[in-house]
Amino acid sequence: MAKNLILVIVGHQGYIRHIEDGADYASENELLFDSISNTYLPLINLFYRLEAESVPFKVSLVLSPMLCALFDDPMVQQQYIEWLDDRIALGEKEIIRCKDDDSLCDNARSILAQYKKDKADFCDKYEQNLLKQFAEIAKNEHLELIATAASYAYLPHYADMPEVLNAQVEAGLYSHRRYFGAAPEGFWLPYLGYADDVEKVIRSYGINYTILDTRSILFSKDSPADGIFSPVRCYNSLVVFGRDKDTPADIVAEETGFMHNPLYKNLYKDIGFELDADALGNCSASGKARVATGYRYWSKQDTVYDKKAALAQAEKDAKTFLDAKKTKLDAAEGLLNGNDASLVCAFDAAMLGQDWAEGMYFLEQVIRGSEGMTLSCGADLIQNQFSLPKIKPYPSAASGTGYGEDLLDSSNGWMLRHTRKMCERMIDLAGRFPDDTGLKVRLLNLGAKELMIAQCGDWAKMLHEGRYPEYVTERFKQCIASFIAVFDSLGSNTVSTEWLTKIEREHPLFPWMNYRIFSKKK
């Protein structure tokens, strides 16, 4: 009997793209650039290192279409290189500033060396093409790439609109094939949001499995005897895995989560918020919001950061994590009547470097130390797809307290009424203009893209958490205004080609978009 540990890393981000200000980037761009340096480049390097050392491993990875579009954008790539140059220049100054304190100077040198390596890796080693690297690793069968919805929309909000669900799934799958050159076996539901009959849409596109929150499995009408430790299937034979309820809580939970250990780096104490603007060079602009620079020298206990001690703690935490998962699988082994036991541990990619500086090293130790368990992917475990027990999953999510209520509350509820009205109009437009060409097609495709940007679940999440509320509100209103302009132009049969070209240039997302994906299926 095998004990399978399935590690799922979920990478996604709202479509935040600022190119109009030259090198003076908006602070929101830091979200993407920080993720490249601290998560995605290290993740690629980790996978290649493990392959070179012949370490057996398998990991599942979700890269949302919007994130892929940003990675693939030449303007964003150039911005990232300039962003690295600014931090390298700052690091050279920091070594001089900290020269009288050996501990601080060592930390500055280490961070500077990493930024220089990031630039060499991104520009020379990987030729600015991160997506190609993930695709290559997937070809070597160490990585399973899982598709997800086009704009990471919370699908239960549109469960009564099959055309919208079809559009999100179809565009997400098209994006996946375009960037990675292969059709996926699995589909990740954003925020694990499940509502009745969502599985019918997913399965209709040839998807073989998905992952649901624990509640969806255990609260189902036909609750399976094996719980979440064996895959089951919906009545249309879509295979379903249940997510381990303790992950990522064992990593992020306040006070008890691994990432809060006092030895770890304090990511909130950055020189970008402490030094004078003049000392920060191009990393800070006069009159602009302060941004993190990555030069952080302190631990969570306000002592100078000791990297060696922090990494040693990460090794201990990885062992604790693995011991807990193995204990679960051992206990399940005695209850499954000889069936293989499987456990799905899913967490956001942001935990690996962005929210937890030592997170990537933790992941490496988990992969290297998984003796007694087999690192697997969902696609490896569905060979008996049509003989699995059948269930009707219970509606739930892995957001809020289990039902996505944080994505529809007093802070962000106003957004949904606008996106639903936009959906109604987009479905109507797709039906009224089924065979048009020229400017009308450009307008309709733009309307579809603006709708999908507005549907992105990150906006509601950011408002709920109080992150960049002014930006999110303005960004969302821009989508509404652009969509209304499209709708009115089609209604009056007039269009400003100058305006259309300007918006297309600002939002080059999904250049392959075909508005007909919102058409009613016949």
Short mmCIF file of C-alpha atoms in Angstrom, two decimals, residues 188-189 191-194 210-232 240-250 325 328 342-346 391-403:
data_model
loop_
_atom_site.label_atom_id
_atom_site.label_comp_id
_atom_site.label_asym_id
_atom_site.label_seq_id
_atom_site.Cartn_x
_atom_site.Cartn_y
_atom_site.Cartn_z
CA TRP A 188 -7.90 24.10 -10.05
CA LEU A 189 -11.03 25.90 -8.91
CA TYR A 191 -10.25 29.53 -3.93
CA LEU A 192 -11.52 25.93 -4.25
CA GLY A 193 -14.92 27.51 -4.76
CA TYR A 194 -17.44 24.82 -5.62
CA THR A 210 -10.12 18.63 -9.61
CA ILE A 211 -9.42 19.34 -5.94
CA LEU A 212 -12.04 20.45 -3.43
CA ASP A 213 -12.07 21.68 0.13
CA THR A 214 -12.45 19.04 2.85
CA ARG A 215 -16.03 20.17 3.54
CA SER A 216 -17.10 19.44 -0.03
CA ILE A 217 -16.12 15.79 0.45
CA LEU A 218 -17.08 15.11 4.06
CA PHE A 219 -20.38 17.04 3.99
CA SER A 220 -21.51 15.46 0.72
CA LYS A 221 -24.70 13.46 0.64
CA ASP A 222 -22.74 10.31 -0.20
CA SER A 223 -19.86 10.94 2.22
CA PRO A 224 -17.13 8.45 1.20
CA ALA A 225 -15.94 5.83 3.66
CA ASP A 226 -12.29 6.71 2.95
CA GLY A 227 -12.78 10.40 3.70
CA ILE A 228 -10.24 12.63 1.95
CA PHE A 229 -7.54 9.94 1.81
CA SER A 230 -8.74 8.40 -1.45
CA PRO A 231 -10.03 10.11 -4.59
CA VAL A 232 -13.72 9.85 -5.42
CA VAL A 240 -12.20 14.72 -6.95
CA PHE A 241 -9.43 14.92 -4.36
CA GLY A 242 -10.00 16.45 -0.94
CA ARG A 243 -7.53 19.01 0.40
CA ASP A 244 -5.85 18.45 3.76
CA LYS A 245 -7.60 20.78 6.19
CA ASP A 246 -4.41 21.46 8.18
CA THR A 247 -2.48 22.91 5.24
CA PRO A 248 -1.71 25.77 4.90
CA ALA A 249 -2.84 26.51 8.49
CA ASP A 250 0.19 24.65 9.85
CA LYS A 325 1.52 14.14 7.26
CA LYS A 328 -2.07 10.96 9.09
CA SER A 342 -3.31 9.98 -0.48
CA LEU A 343 -3.09 13.43 1.08
CA VAL A 344 -3.28 16.72 -0.85
CA CYS A 345 -1.39 19.65 0.69
CA ALA A 346 -2.08 22.87 -1.22
CA ILE A 391 -20.51 11.54 -4.56
CA LYS A 392 -22.39 14.80 -5.01
CA PRO A 393 -19.97 17.38 -3.50
CA TYR A 394 -21.19 19.90 -0.96
CA PRO A 395 -20.82 23.61 -1.90
CA SER A 396 -17.87 25.14 -0.07
CA ALA A 397 -14.57 26.96 -0.56
CA ALA A 398 -11.11 27.34 0.91
CA SER A 399 -11.63 31.04 1.58
CA GLY A 400 -13.19 32.79 4.53
CA THR A 401 -14.44 30.24 7.04
CA GLY A 402 -15.08 27.73 4.28
CA TYR A 403 -17.74 29.35 2.13
#
